[in-house]
Structure formats: structure tokens, C-alpha cells
mmCIF file of C-alpha atoms and ligand atoms in Angstrom:
data_model
loop_
_atom_site.group_PDB
_atom_site.id
_atom_site.type_symbol
_atom_site.label_atom_id
_atom_site.label_comp_id
_atom_site.label_asym_id
_atom_site.label_seq_id
_atom_site.Cartn_x
_atom_site.Cartn_y
_atom_site.Cartn_z
ATOM 1 C CA UNK L 1 -20.315 143.626 1.753
ATOM 2 C CA UNK L 2 -23.434 143.527 4.153
ATOM 3 C CA UNK L 3 -23.576 142.271 7.512
ATOM 4 C CA UNK L 4 -25.852 139.643 8.898
ATOM 5 C CA UNK L 5 -26.952 140.891 12.573
ATOM 6 C CA UNK L 6 -26.027 138.293 15.161
ATOM 7 C CA UNK L 7 -24.674 136.122 12.434
ATOM 8 C CA UNK L 8 -28.141 134.585 12.141
ATOM 9 C CA UNK L 9 -28.212 131.699 9.557
ATOM 10 C CA UNK L 10 -24.576 132.069 8.822
ATOM 11 C CA UNK L 11 -22.850 128.632 8.699
ATOM 12 C CA UNK L 12 -19.578 129.076 9.917
ATOM 13 C CA UNK L 13 -17.857 125.865 10.216
ATOM 14 C CA UNK L 14 -18.414 121.844 9.588
ATOM 15 C CA UNK L 15 -18.804 119.825 12.651
ATOM 16 C CA UNK L 16 -19.585 116.160 13.541
ATOM 17 C CA UNK L 17 -19.925 116.892 17.082
ATOM 18 C CA UNK L 18 -23.683 117.811 17.240
ATOM 19 C CA UNK L 19 -26.217 119.105 14.975
ATOM 20 C CA UNK L 20 -29.868 120.730 15.113
ATOM 21 C CA UNK L 21 -31.656 119.604 12.006
ATOM 22 C CA UNK L 22 -35.472 120.043 11.702
ATOM 23 C CA UNK L 23 -35.454 121.141 15.208
ATOM 24 C CA UNK L 24 -33.776 117.633 16.072
ATOM 25 C CA UNK L 25 -30.964 117.759 18.473
ATOM 26 C CA UNK L 26 -28.349 114.961 18.164
ATOM 27 C CA UNK L 27 -25.018 114.527 19.526
ATOM 28 C CA UNK L 28 -22.964 112.533 16.685
ATOM 29 C CA UNK L 29 -25.974 111.287 15.346
ATOM 30 C CA UNK L 30 -27.691 109.987 18.691
ATOM 31 C CA UNK L 31 -30.973 111.798 19.622
ATOM 32 C CA UNK L 32 -30.807 113.595 22.724
ATOM 33 C CA UNK L 33 -34.387 112.308 23.739
ATOM 34 C CA UNK L 34 -32.352 108.668 23.876
ATOM 35 C CA UNK L 35 -29.379 109.866 25.522
ATOM 36 C CA UNK L 36 -31.457 111.779 28.043
ATOM 37 C CA UNK L 37 -33.458 108.397 28.881
ATOM 38 C CA UNK L 38 -30.428 106.278 29.051
ATOM 39 C CA UNK L 39 -26.793 107.815 29.079
ATOM 40 C CA UNK L 40 -24.597 108.479 31.915
ATOM 41 C CA UNK L 41 -22.766 111.844 31.464
ATOM 42 C CA UNK L 42 -19.709 110.153 31.462
ATOM 43 C CA UNK L 43 -20.791 108.188 28.276
ATOM 44 C CA UNK L 44 -21.820 111.297 26.695
ATOM 45 C CA UNK L 45 -18.175 113.365 27.289
ATOM 46 C CA UNK L 46 -16.801 109.999 25.533
ATOM 47 C CA UNK L 47 -19.089 110.201 22.524
ATOM 48 C CA UNK L 48 -18.523 113.844 22.116
ATOM 49 C CA UNK L 49 -14.695 113.520 22.230
ATOM 50 C CA UNK L 50 -14.347 110.449 20.115
ATOM 51 C CA UNK L 51 -17.476 110.451 17.964
ATOM 52 C CA UNK L 52 -18.642 107.056 19.149
ATOM 53 C CA UNK L 53 -20.115 105.598 22.267
ATOM 54 C CA UNK L 54 -17.591 103.580 24.595
ATOM 55 C CA UNK L 55 -17.740 99.824 25.118
ATOM 56 C CA UNK L 56 -18.195 98.692 28.911
ATOM 57 C CA UNK L 57 -14.253 98.318 29.228
ATOM 58 C CA UNK L 58 -13.433 101.816 27.625
ATOM 59 C CA UNK L 59 -16.265 103.456 29.965
ATOM 60 C CA UNK L 60 -14.958 102.048 32.976
ATOM 61 C CA UNK L 61 -11.276 103.189 31.710
ATOM 62 C CA UNK L 62 -12.587 106.840 31.037
ATOM 63 C CA UNK L 63 -14.497 106.752 34.272
ATOM 64 C CA UNK L 64 -11.098 106.022 36.150
ATOM 65 C CA UNK L 65 -9.212 108.684 34.117
ATOM 66 C CA UNK L 66 -11.881 111.476 34.980
ATOM 67 C CA UNK L 67 -11.912 110.386 38.739
ATOM 68 C CA UNK L 68 -8.217 110.414 38.944
ATOM 69 C CA UNK L 69 -7.907 113.945 37.194
ATOM 70 C CA UNK L 70 -10.697 115.452 39.389
ATOM 71 C CA UNK L 71 -8.361 117.068 42.122
ATOM 72 C CA UNK L 72 -7.428 120.722 41.961
ATOM 73 C CA UNK L 73 -4.067 122.065 42.453
ATOM 74 C CA UNK L 74 -3.856 123.408 46.105
ATOM 75 C CA UNK L 75 -2.664 126.696 44.786
ATOM 76 C CA UNK L 76 -5.745 127.176 42.624
ATOM 77 C CA UNK L 77 -7.813 126.390 45.692
ATOM 78 C CA UNK L 78 -5.708 128.852 47.939
ATOM 79 C CA UNK L 79 -6.030 131.594 45.431
ATOM 80 C CA UNK L 80 -9.787 131.112 45.511
ATOM 81 C CA UNK L 81 -9.932 132.014 49.028
ATOM 82 C CA UNK L 82 -8.297 135.320 48.178
ATOM 83 C CA UNK L 83 -11.199 136.447 45.783
ATOM 84 C CA UNK L 84 -13.465 139.150 47.264
ATOM 85 C CA UNK L 85 -15.734 136.138 48.170
ATOM 86 C CA UNK L 86 -19.075 137.981 49.078
ATOM 87 C CA UNK L 87 -18.907 140.216 45.983
ATOM 88 C CA UNK L 88 -17.813 137.857 43.318
ATOM 89 C CA UNK L 89 -20.308 135.928 41.146
ATOM 90 C CA UNK L 90 -19.463 132.048 40.891
ATOM 91 C CA UNK L 91 -19.190 132.317 37.151
ATOM 92 C CA UNK L 92 -16.491 135.249 37.418
ATOM 93 C CA UNK L 93 -14.640 133.206 39.767
ATOM 94 C CA UNK L 94 -15.098 129.962 37.703
ATOM 95 C CA UNK L 95 -13.583 131.926 34.707
ATOM 96 C CA UNK L 96 -10.560 133.299 36.776
ATOM 97 C CA UNK L 97 -10.145 129.610 38.332
ATOM 98 C CA UNK L 98 -9.870 127.965 35.014
ATOM 99 C CA UNK L 99 -7.460 130.739 33.723
ATOM 100 C CA UNK L 100 -5.404 130.080 36.988
ATOM 101 C CA UNK L 101 -5.417 126.193 36.410
ATOM 102 C CA UNK L 102 -3.424 126.778 33.174
ATOM 103 C CA UNK L 103 -0.646 128.503 35.336
ATOM 104 C CA UNK L 104 -0.338 125.175 37.150
ATOM 105 C CA UNK L 105 -0.074 122.938 34.050
ATOM 106 C CA UNK L 106 3.315 122.952 32.652
ATOM 107 C CA UNK L 107 1.899 121.412 29.185
ATOM 108 C CA UNK L 108 -0.579 124.198 28.932
ATOM 109 C CA UNK L 109 0.814 125.592 25.617
ATOM 110 C CA UNK L 110 1.683 122.002 24.131
ATOM 111 C CA UNK L 111 -0.955 121.365 21.562
ATOM 112 C CA UNK L 112 0.076 118.024 20.492
ATOM 113 C CA UNK L 113 -2.672 115.373 20.616
ATOM 114 C CA UNK L 114 -1.687 113.386 23.714
ATOM 115 C CA UNK L 115 -1.192 116.719 25.599
ATOM 116 C CA UNK L 116 -4.470 118.119 24.729
ATOM 117 C CA UNK L 117 -6.206 114.937 25.623
ATOM 118 C CA UNK L 118 -4.598 115.258 29.008
ATOM 119 C CA UNK L 119 -5.637 118.764 29.417
ATOM 120 C CA UNK L 120 -9.333 117.928 28.394
ATOM 121 C CA UNK L 121 -9.369 115.265 31.045
ATOM 122 C CA UNK L 122 -8.137 117.673 33.662
ATOM 123 C CA UNK L 123 -10.652 120.543 32.608
ATOM 124 C CA UNK L 124 -13.464 118.317 32.535
ATOM 125 C CA UNK L 125 -12.781 116.600 35.821
ATOM 126 C CA UNK L 126 -11.986 119.735 37.691
ATOM 127 C CA UNK L 127 -14.775 122.031 36.773
ATOM 128 C CA UNK L 128 -17.317 120.593 39.117
ATOM 129 C CA UNK L 129 -14.241 120.672 41.949
ATOM 130 C CA UNK L 130 -13.919 124.291 41.399
ATOM 131 C CA UNK L 131 -17.514 125.189 41.521
ATOM 132 C CA UNK L 132 -18.137 123.144 44.570
ATOM 133 C CA UNK L 133 -14.996 124.543 46.225
ATOM 134 C CA UNK L 134 -16.156 128.143 45.748
ATOM 135 C CA UNK L 135 -19.378 127.560 46.885
ATOM 136 C CA UNK L 136 -18.236 125.886 50.221
ATOM 137 C CA UNK L 137 -15.556 128.388 50.674
ATOM 138 C CA UNK L 138 -17.873 131.349 50.424
ATOM 139 C CA UNK L 139 -19.883 129.746 53.177
ATOM 140 C CA UNK L 140 -17.057 129.617 55.200
ATOM 141 C CA UNK L 141 -16.477 125.843 54.865
ATOM 142 C CA UNK L 142 -13.663 123.868 53.771
ATOM 143 C CA UNK L 143 -13.587 122.248 50.262
ATOM 144 C CA UNK L 144 -14.359 118.592 49.862
ATOM 145 C CA UNK L 145 -12.105 116.299 48.012
ATOM 146 C CA UNK L 146 -13.562 114.289 45.246
ATOM 147 C CA UNK L 147 -14.433 110.705 45.775
ATOM 148 C CA UNK L 148 -12.907 108.192 43.346
ATOM 149 C CA UNK L 149 -15.778 105.675 43.232
ATOM 150 C CA UNK L 150 -18.624 108.269 42.762
ATOM 151 C CA UNK L 151 -20.163 108.774 39.413
ATOM 152 C CA UNK L 152 -19.571 112.351 37.783
ATOM 153 C CA UNK L 153 -23.200 113.643 38.760
ATOM 154 C CA UNK L 154 -22.938 112.176 42.291
ATOM 155 C CA UNK L 155 -19.368 113.479 42.968
ATOM 156 C CA UNK L 156 -20.452 117.144 41.926
ATOM 157 C CA UNK L 157 -23.323 117.035 44.768
ATOM 158 C CA UNK L 158 -21.008 115.109 47.031
ATOM 159 C CA UNK L 159 -18.165 118.014 46.802
ATOM 160 C CA UNK L 160 -20.914 120.805 47.102
ATOM 161 C CA UNK L 161 -22.723 119.335 50.140
ATOM 162 C CA UNK L 162 -20.266 117.248 52.016
ATOM 163 C CA UNK L 163 -22.548 114.124 51.672
ATOM 164 C CA UNK L 164 -23.423 111.794 49.186
ATOM 165 C CA UNK L 165 -26.593 112.364 47.366
ATOM 166 C CA UNK L 166 -29.966 110.032 47.074
ATOM 167 C CA UNK L 167 -30.226 108.131 43.779
ATOM 168 C CA UNK L 168 -33.101 110.846 42.594
ATOM 169 C CA UNK L 169 -30.585 113.465 42.856
ATOM 170 C CA UNK L 170 -28.143 111.803 41.244
ATOM 171 C CA UNK L 171 -30.011 110.924 38.523
ATOM 172 C CA UNK L 172 -31.274 114.389 38.064
ATOM 173 C CA UNK L 173 -27.953 115.967 37.982
ATOM 174 C CA UNK L 174 -26.937 113.276 35.468
ATOM 175 C CA UNK L 175 -29.802 113.889 33.009
ATOM 176 C CA UNK L 176 -29.336 117.701 33.275
ATOM 177 C CA UNK L 177 -25.606 117.198 32.338
ATOM 178 C CA UNK L 178 -26.467 115.072 29.634
ATOM 179 C CA UNK L 179 -28.933 117.476 28.148
ATOM 180 C CA UNK L 180 -26.698 120.542 28.546
ATOM 181 C CA UNK L 181 -23.377 118.869 27.038
ATOM 182 C CA UNK L 182 -23.446 120.228 23.564
ATOM 183 C CA UNK L 183 -25.619 122.487 21.022
ATOM 184 C CA UNK L 184 -23.666 122.988 17.784
ATOM 185 C CA UNK L 185 -22.345 126.317 17.311
ATOM 186 C CA UNK L 186 -23.900 128.361 20.324
ATOM 187 C CA UNK L 187 -22.429 131.384 21.161
ATOM 188 C CA UNK L 188 -19.789 129.941 24.198
ATOM 189 C CA UNK L 189 -18.759 127.204 21.566
ATOM 190 C CA UNK L 190 -18.135 129.706 18.978
ATOM 191 C CA UNK L 191 -16.123 131.728 21.279
ATOM 192 C CA UNK L 192 -14.056 128.677 22.296
ATOM 193 C CA UNK L 193 -13.472 127.844 18.607
ATOM 194 C CA UNK L 194 -12.572 131.376 17.614
ATOM 195 C CA UNK L 195 -10.062 131.553 20.481
ATOM 196 C CA UNK L 196 -8.229 128.215 19.938
ATOM 197 C CA UNK L 197 -8.429 128.811 15.963
ATOM 198 C CA UNK L 198 -5.615 131.292 16.695
ATOM 199 C CA UNK L 199 -3.495 128.195 18.036
ATOM 200 C CA UNK L 200 -3.999 129.613 21.268
ATOM 201 C CA UNK L 201 -4.468 126.900 24.184
ATOM 202 C CA UNK L 202 -7.480 124.967 25.599
ATOM 203 C CA UNK L 203 -7.373 126.608 28.918
ATOM 204 C CA UNK L 204 -7.796 129.911 26.920
ATOM 205 C CA UNK L 205 -10.560 128.590 24.848
ATOM 206 C CA UNK L 206 -12.612 127.260 27.951
ATOM 207 C CA UNK L 207 -11.887 130.530 29.877
ATOM 208 C CA UNK L 208 -13.216 132.324 26.903
ATOM 209 C CA UNK L 209 -16.255 130.264 26.537
ATOM 210 C CA UNK L 210 -17.054 130.545 30.244
ATOM 211 C CA UNK L 211 -17.067 134.478 29.874
ATOM 212 C CA UNK L 212 -19.704 134.029 26.783
ATOM 213 C CA UNK L 213 -21.922 131.538 28.667
ATOM 214 C CA UNK L 214 -22.214 133.949 31.648
ATOM 215 C CA UNK L 215 -24.384 136.412 29.871
ATOM 216 C CA UNK L 216 -28.166 136.076 30.491
ATOM 217 C CA UNK L 217 -29.049 136.074 26.706
ATOM 218 C CA UNK L 218 -27.072 132.627 26.991
ATOM 219 C CA UNK L 219 -26.302 130.509 29.920
ATOM 220 C CA UNK L 220 -27.044 133.097 32.660
ATOM 221 C CA UNK L 221 -30.742 132.921 31.651
ATOM 222 C CA UNK L 222 -31.229 129.750 34.209
ATOM 223 C CA UNK L 223 -30.281 132.118 37.301
ATOM 224 C CA UNK L 224 -32.690 135.086 35.801
ATOM 225 C CA UNK L 225 -35.515 132.432 35.646
ATOM 226 C CA UNK L 226 -35.152 131.728 39.225
ATOM 227 C CA UNK L 227 -34.987 135.304 40.171
ATOM 228 C CA UNK L 228 -38.249 136.029 38.098
ATOM 229 C CA UNK L 229 -40.230 132.922 39.649
ATOM 230 C CA UNK L 230 -38.964 134.141 43.107
ATOM 231 C CA UNK L 231 -40.214 137.713 42.440
ATOM 232 C CA UNK L 232 -43.640 136.462 41.134
ATOM 233 C CA UNK L 233 -43.881 134.224 44.326
ATOM 234 C CA UNK L 234 -47.308 132.533 43.569
ATOM 235 C CA UNK L 235 -48.826 131.069 40.383
ATOM 236 C CA UNK L 236 -51.946 133.383 40.381
ATOM 237 C CA UNK L 237 -49.591 136.398 40.221
ATOM 238 C CA UNK L 238 -47.833 134.828 37.009
ATOM 239 C CA UNK L 239 -50.395 136.020 34.241
ATOM 240 C CA UNK L 240 -50.446 139.851 35.337
ATOM 241 C CA UNK L 241 -46.507 139.957 35.792
ATOM 242 C CA UNK L 242 -45.826 138.465 32.697
ATOM 243 C CA UNK L 243 -48.374 140.367 30.785
ATOM 244 C CA UNK L 244 -47.063 143.532 32.296
ATOM 245 C CA UNK L 245 -43.453 142.645 31.520
ATOM 246 C CA UNK L 246 -44.294 142.102 27.961
ATOM 247 C CA UNK L 247 -46.319 145.392 27.549
ATOM 248 C CA UNK L 248 -42.976 147.135 28.812
ATOM 249 C CA UNK L 249 -41.084 144.936 26.179
ATOM 250 C CA UNK L 250 -39.155 143.274 28.912
ATOM 251 C CA UNK L 251 -37.680 139.826 27.791
ATOM 252 C CA UNK L 252 -38.840 136.862 29.496
ATOM 253 C CA UNK L 253 -35.925 134.793 30.462
ATOM 254 C CA UNK L 254 -35.774 130.892 29.450
ATOM 255 C CA UNK L 255 -37.996 131.727 26.264
ATOM 256 C CA UNK L 256 -37.045 132.066 22.896
ATOM 257 C CA UNK L 257 -34.227 130.830 20.693
ATOM 258 C CA UNK L 258 -32.237 131.752 17.743
ATOM 259 C CA UNK L 259 -32.459 128.362 15.845
ATOM 260 C CA UNK L 260 -35.656 126.527 17.559
ATOM 261 C CA UNK L 261 -38.716 128.035 16.328
ATOM 262 C CA UNK L 262 -40.999 125.182 17.078
ATOM 263 C CA UNK L 263 -39.625 124.370 20.531
ATOM 264 C CA UNK L 264 -36.436 123.358 22.255
ATOM 265 C CA UNK L 265 -36.442 119.476 22.627
ATOM 266 C CA UNK L 266 -34.419 119.508 25.912
ATOM 267 C CA UNK L 267 -36.972 121.588 27.450
ATOM 268 C CA UNK L 268 -39.760 118.589 27.714
ATOM 269 C CA UNK L 269 -37.298 116.654 29.662
ATOM 270 C CA UNK L 270 -36.559 119.354 32.153
ATOM 271 C CA UNK L 271 -40.392 120.156 32.516
ATOM 272 C CA UNK L 272 -41.097 116.424 33.403
ATOM 273 C CA UNK L 273 -38.091 116.615 36.111
ATOM 274 C CA UNK L 274 -39.403 119.958 37.363
ATOM 275 C CA UNK L 275 -42.953 118.299 37.697
ATOM 276 C CA UNK L 276 -41.397 115.164 39.822
ATOM 277 C CA UNK L 277 -38.853 116.934 41.777
ATOM 278 C CA UNK L 278 -41.230 119.693 42.832
ATOM 279 C CA UNK L 279 -43.699 117.257 44.140
ATOM 280 C CA UNK L 280 -40.844 115.437 46.095
ATOM 281 C CA UNK L 281 -39.918 118.763 47.874
ATOM 282 C CA UNK L 282 -43.414 119.644 48.316
ATOM 283 C CA UNK L 283 -42.964 122.794 46.460
ATOM 284 C CA UNK L 284 -45.075 122.156 43.368
ATOM 285 C CA UNK L 285 -45.790 125.833 43.123
ATOM 286 C CA UNK L 286 -42.563 126.369 41.365
ATOM 287 C CA UNK L 287 -43.598 123.903 38.426
ATOM 288 C CA UNK L 288 -47.087 125.246 38.327
ATOM 289 C CA UNK L 289 -46.177 128.841 38.230
ATOM 290 C CA UNK L 290 -43.508 127.670 35.376
ATOM 291 C CA UNK L 291 -46.364 126.075 33.435
ATOM 292 C CA UNK L 292 -48.625 129.069 33.602
ATOM 293 C CA UNK L 293 -45.706 131.448 32.498
ATOM 294 C CA UNK L 294 -45.292 128.843 29.761
ATOM 295 C CA UNK L 295 -48.856 129.167 28.757
ATOM 296 C CA UNK L 296 -48.861 133.135 28.989
ATOM 297 C CA UNK L 297 -45.808 133.595 26.869
ATOM 298 C CA UNK L 298 -46.841 131.157 24.460
ATOM 299 C CA UNK L 299 -50.246 132.778 23.934
ATOM 300 C CA UNK L 300 -48.995 136.157 24.123
ATOM 301 C CA UNK L 301 -45.911 135.874 21.981
ATOM 302 C CA UNK L 302 -45.670 132.387 20.055
ATOM 303 C CA UNK L 303 -42.383 131.978 22.203
ATOM 304 C CA UNK L 304 -41.685 128.580 23.592
ATOM 305 C CA UNK L 305 -39.253 127.672 26.561
ATOM 306 C CA UNK L 306 -35.870 126.912 26.063
ATOM 307 C CA UNK L 307 -33.388 124.542 28.102
ATOM 308 C CA UNK L 308 -32.916 127.414 30.645
ATOM 309 C CA UNK L 309 -36.526 127.833 31.671
ATOM 310 C CA UNK L 310 -37.443 124.591 33.478
ATOM 311 C CA UNK L 311 -34.002 123.965 34.599
ATOM 312 C CA UNK L 312 -34.286 126.689 37.139
ATOM 313 C CA UNK L 313 -37.008 124.902 39.056
ATOM 314 C CA UNK L 314 -35.277 121.743 38.745
ATOM 315 C CA UNK L 315 -31.891 122.948 40.119
ATOM 316 C CA UNK L 316 -34.068 124.662 43.072
ATOM 317 C CA UNK L 317 -35.650 121.542 43.947
ATOM 318 C CA UNK L 318 -32.041 119.878 44.071
ATOM 319 C CA UNK L 319 -31.197 122.714 46.736
ATOM 320 C CA UNK L 320 -28.515 124.014 44.344
ATOM 321 C CA UNK L 321 -27.987 127.961 45.239
ATOM 322 C CA UNK L 322 -29.499 130.124 42.439
ATOM 323 C CA UNK L 323 -26.232 131.733 41.434
ATOM 324 C CA UNK L 324 -24.645 128.026 40.927
ATOM 325 C CA UNK L 325 -27.151 127.335 38.060
ATOM 326 C CA UNK L 326 -24.862 128.531 35.387
ATOM 327 C CA UNK L 327 -21.730 127.378 36.473
ATOM 328 C CA UNK L 328 -23.506 123.918 36.659
ATOM 329 C CA UNK L 329 -24.158 124.637 33.045
ATOM 330 C CA UNK L 330 -20.727 125.257 32.496
ATOM 331 C CA UNK L 331 -19.594 122.021 34.009
ATOM 332 C CA UNK L 332 -21.377 119.966 31.541
ATOM 333 C CA UNK L 333 -20.785 122.493 28.500
ATOM 334 C CA UNK L 334 -17.252 122.074 29.022
ATOM 335 C CA UNK L 335 -17.574 118.583 27.348
ATOM 336 C CA UNK L 336 -19.015 120.291 24.261
ATOM 337 C CA UNK L 337 -16.564 122.925 24.302
ATOM 338 C CA UNK L 338 -13.701 120.269 24.289
ATOM 339 C CA UNK L 339 -15.041 118.222 21.636
ATOM 340 C CA UNK L 340 -15.335 121.473 19.440
ATOM 341 C CA UNK L 341 -11.889 122.716 20.284
ATOM 342 C CA UNK L 342 -10.395 119.454 19.277
ATOM 343 C CA UNK L 343 -12.404 119.491 16.238
ATOM 344 C CA UNK L 344 -11.047 122.672 15.467
ATOM 345 C CA UNK L 345 -7.349 121.851 16.106
ATOM 346 C CA UNK L 346 -7.808 118.798 13.981
ATOM 347 C CA UNK L 347 -8.646 121.015 10.811
ATOM 348 C CA UNK L 348 -7.804 124.704 11.870
ATOM 349 C CA UNK L 349 -7.774 127.725 9.994
ATOM 350 C CA UNK L 350 -7.939 131.163 11.518
ATOM 351 C CA UNK L 351 -11.398 132.438 12.132
ATOM 352 C CA UNK L 352 -11.327 136.065 10.935
ATOM 353 C CA UNK L 353 -14.416 137.439 9.435
ATOM 354 C CA UNK L 354 -15.232 140.824 8.260
ATOM 355 C CA UNK L 355 -17.111 143.895 9.343
ATOM 356 C CA UNK L 356 -19.213 146.150 7.189
ATOM 357 C CA UNK L 357 -17.830 149.479 7.789
ATOM 358 C CA UNK L 358 -20.456 152.172 8.833
ATOM 359 C CA UNK L 359 -18.202 154.919 10.255
ATOM 360 C CA UNK L 360 -17.244 158.149 8.371
ATOM 361 C CA UNK L 361 -14.778 158.312 5.774
ATOM 362 C CA UNK L 362 -12.438 160.796 4.400
ATOM 363 C CA UNK L 363 -11.851 162.649 7.640
ATOM 364 C CA UNK L 364 -9.281 165.222 7.910
ATOM 365 C CA UNK L 365 -6.753 165.202 10.645
ATOM 366 C CA UNK L 366 -7.444 168.052 13.370
ATOM 367 C CA UNK L 367 -4.375 168.803 15.448
ATOM 368 C CA UNK L 368 -4.881 168.312 19.323
ATOM 369 C CA UNK L 369 -5.105 172.158 20.011
ATOM 370 C CA UNK L 370 -7.881 172.464 17.558
ATOM 371 C CA UNK L 371 -10.433 169.814 18.778
HETATM 372 N N1 LIG I 1 -39.209 137.619 25.657
HETATM 373 C C1 LIG I 1 -39.855 138.436 25.086
HETATM 374 N N2 LIG I 1 -39.549 138.647 23.639
HETATM 375 C C2 LIG I 1 -38.709 137.875 23.090
HETATM 376 C C3 LIG I 1 -38.116 136.821 23.793
HETATM 377 C C4 LIG I 1 -38.373 136.695 25.068
HETATM 378 N N3 LIG I 1 -37.740 135.711 25.761
HETATM 379 N N4 LIG I 1 -36.990 136.461 22.990
HETATM 380 C C5 LIG I 1 -37.331 137.166 21.751
HETATM 381 N N5 LIG I 1 -38.399 138.100 21.791
HETATM 382 C C6 LIG I 1 -38.517 138.752 20.755
HETATM 383 C C7 LIG I 1 -37.756 140.017 20.662
HETATM 384 O O1 LIG I 1 -37.893 141.105 21.362
HETATM 385 C C8 LIG I 1 -37.904 140.369 19.527
HETATM 386 O O2 LIG I 1 -39.109 141.130 18.967
HETATM 387 P P1 LIG I 1 -39.433 142.125 18.005
HETATM 388 O O3 LIG I 1 -39.133 141.386 16.609
HETATM 389 O O4 LIG I 1 -40.626 142.558 18.240
HETATM 390 O O5 LIG I 1 -38.123 143.307 18.488
HETATM 391 C C9 LIG I 1 -38.336 138.704 18.608
HETATM 392 O O6 LIG I 1 -38.631 138.209 19.524
HETATM 393 C C10 LIG I 1 -37.006 138.228 18.062
HETATM 394 O O7 LIG I 1 -35.957 138.243 19.046
HETATM 395 P P2 LIG I 1 -34.481 138.370 19.109
HETATM 396 O O8 LIG I 1 -33.927 138.865 20.393
HETATM 397 O O9 LIG I 1 -34.198 138.968 17.744
HETATM 398 O O10 LIG I 1 -34.127 136.836 18.701
HETATM 399 P P3 LIG I 1 -32.701 136.410 18.725
HETATM 400 O O11 LIG I 1 -32.501 135.017 18.125
HETATM 401 O O12 LIG I 1 -31.543 137.221 18.730
HETATM 402 O O13 LIG I 1 -32.375 136.090 20.133
HETATM 403 C C11 LIG I 1 -32.452 135.037 22.398
HETATM 404 C C12 LIG I 1 -32.462 134.573 20.826
HETATM 405 C C13 LIG I 1 -31.237 135.723 22.740
HETATM 406 C C14 LIG I 1 -32.512 133.228 23.166
HETATM 407 C C15 LIG I 1 -33.776 135.432 22.742
HETATM 408 O O14 LIG I 1 -34.986 134.590 22.690
HETATM 409 C C16 LIG I 1 -33.937 136.043 24.228
HETATM 410 O O15 LIG I 1 -33.259 136.861 24.600
HETATM 411 N N6 LIG I 1 -34.572 134.965 25.305
HETATM 412 C C17 LIG I 1 -34.219 135.276 26.509
HETATM 413 C C18 LIG I 1 -32.865 134.972 27.329
HETATM 414 C C19 LIG I 1 -32.485 133.412 27.287
HETATM 415 O O16 LIG I 1 -33.685 132.625 27.420
HETATM 416 N N7 LIG I 1 -31.513 132.799 26.654
HETATM 417 C C20 LIG I 1 -31.379 131.620 26.861
HETATM 418 C C21 LIG I 1 -31.346 130.821 25.428
HETATM 419 S S1 LIG I 1 -30.952 129.362 25.459
HETATM 420 C C22 LIG I 1 -29.194 129.352 25.858
HETATM 421 O O17 LIG I 1 -28.434 130.082 25.405
HETATM 422 C C23 LIG I 1 -28.583 128.260 26.767
#
């Protein structure tokens, strides 16, 4: 029995939610390029949960259901005010808040289909409300109630900023949400599936997934990219900064991928968004610096940008605080996590692999006083 480090190349389940085949990402067979160009995030959620696109009536109904489920119980918001607000990372706050939501949902442990669907709606709809509420509370402001008539993307920005966004910002957030919605058996999705495969509840699965997404090797990388861009400061300093980091074997955040070796298909969309948005804000330097870094890392290491690299300058241009980048990723990925959780429940078997033992054997017991 020999172990595969990081489970690289191991096929751990079947799934019809999304696929990466020959470097092409699809959600239920729809190419990510088409979805990025045409779909609303609400349509994508519907697709991921139902394995088909909604018709017009179904989409209207689904949007209404999501909008109606977006208000978070007051107790959860009040508890948020007791967090050590100036010290805690928003991802830690989100993990705790999602766990708190379960305490105020009497059907949290009911795993039947209809109860799970209601939980799915609540969790998906309330994620942006939680992220925005935390962001405002730590600024000493009151949380903003969701508005039923706004799209998912517009509502997020509205709850964050207290004013309705312009069309460009709404459309950029929508596209970012679509691009991050699902990604086959990534680390956080696998975590969610392992958790619910014990027949634990959906809130536990999502809390566990948030914990996995938080790490800088996964979703946490987008915040680290912006940290790096801010440290570099100017495009003309990018080359020496990156070469120096690489010579010290420092990993460049936003580059490399376990599955894609010829490029992440989501990155080109975010790159173009970064170009356009930084031009609008008059801060093209973030885009130009990113392109320079991209060039140097590719030349030096043959590594290509992943979804997290250009999303950093996109979110920065939309005025989103840097430590909210990963929570925004979580808002989107909740759709994929839920799709996988539902799929896991549908055809469940406990996920329990083996470990190759490398410790000592045949040890003789030593009484405490002799150690
Ligand atoms: N910068 C510099 N070198 C890198 C990078 C990087 N970003 N990524 C991989 N490498 C190097 C490794 O050091 C290693 O070199 P070695 O063989 O000389 O030791 C080689 O490439 C293989 O890398 P691994 O870390 O073994 O690749 P793995 O498949 O385990 O990891 C990962 C993939 C975690 C994405 C990695 O590329 C990385 O750490 N990237 C930076 C963090 C990041 O951007 N994460 C977001 C990924 S996308 C997402 O989760 C949403």
C-alpha cells in the first residue's frame, strides 16, 4: 500500500456537476467561456443544482426564492458584533457565522430532499449578507438589509456599500461569481463531500469547506496576490521582486495549478476584466504590473496564472477590501459546494481512505516513571 502525496491524479468520486477535461472547464457540460460571457450567477446556481439551465419562468421563480431567503437571523448578526472584530479575519468570521446559522435553523439536521433544498437556498442567499454585514460592522456601520428586486451580484455590492452599484460593477461581480462557482474536486469541495458523507448536515459541510478555502494555497491566494502587488508598488519593480522571490524559493501567489498545466481557462476572463476595470479607475498600474509578473513567472518557471491572480486587481478596482476577496470567492463557491453536497447525499458512501504507515513498529511499553 503506497500513498500518493496530495492525492495527485487520484479519482475519488464520480460527479456530473463540473469537469476539467483536457484543460477545458465545464459546468454540467457548458463551457466556462460561454457561461462567463452570457450567464447570470443565478442561472449558474440553478444549473449546478439541477443539472440543467432554467427556463424563463423557472429563473424568475428561483431568483425570487433566493431574494426571499437572503435575510440572516438577527441573532447571528448580533453575535457577529461580539467577535473580536478588529483582529479576526473575515474568513474566520464567515466560518463561525455559517456555523451559527445552523443553530437558528430547526431543520439543520433534517437530511430529506426538500429540507436540504430549503437549506441550500438559505445558505446560498445568506452568504453575501453575512460577508457584507461583517464588513460593515467592523467599520462601525449598521448592516444593510438585502433588497429583493436586485440581482445577486448587485445585492452583494449594495449590502456592502449601502448604495446600488453601477452596471459595470454589477456585471463584473456577476462574471467573477460565475467563474468561481465550481471547479470539480478542488480542496474545499472535497472537504465538503468528506464531511457530509458521514451524513453530517449541510451547514457542517459548508463550514468545513470555508475552512479549507481560507488557506493561501487555495482560495486565500487572491488576497495574497494583492498583498504582493501592493508590496511591489510599481511595474518597473516587478521583475526584480519576482526574480528575487523565486531565487529564495518563495511561491508566487496566483500561479500554478494541480490540474491545469497549460493554463487556467478562467484566468483570461479575469485578465481582460482587470484591463478594463483598472483603466476605468485610472489605476492601470495594477494591470500592467500583473502582466509583467505573469511574463516573468512564465519565463522563469513555466507557470501560468490561475483564477486567483487577475481576480486580485479586479476586486481591488471594484473597491472591495483586500481581506474580503476570499469571502467573495466563498460566496460564489457555495453554489458548487452545495451541488456536490446534494450529489454526495444522493449516492452516498462514507469517504474513508487509508494511510501508508511510516511510524515505528513493535514498540515496547515504557512505564511513565522510566520515560
Ligand atoms: N510559485 C513558484 N513555484 C511554484 C508555484 C508558484 N506559485 N507553484 C508551484 N511551484 C513549483 C513548486 O515549488 C514545485 O517546484 P519543485 O518541483 O522544484 O519543488 C513545483 O512547482 C510543483 O509544485 P507543487 O507545489 O508540488 O504543485 P501542487 O500541484 O502541489 O500545488 C498549487 C498547486 C498549490 C496551486 C501551487 O502551484 C501553489 O502553491 N501556487 C500558489 C498558490 C496559489 O495560487 N493557489 C491558488 C490555486 S487556485 C485555487 O485554489 C482557487
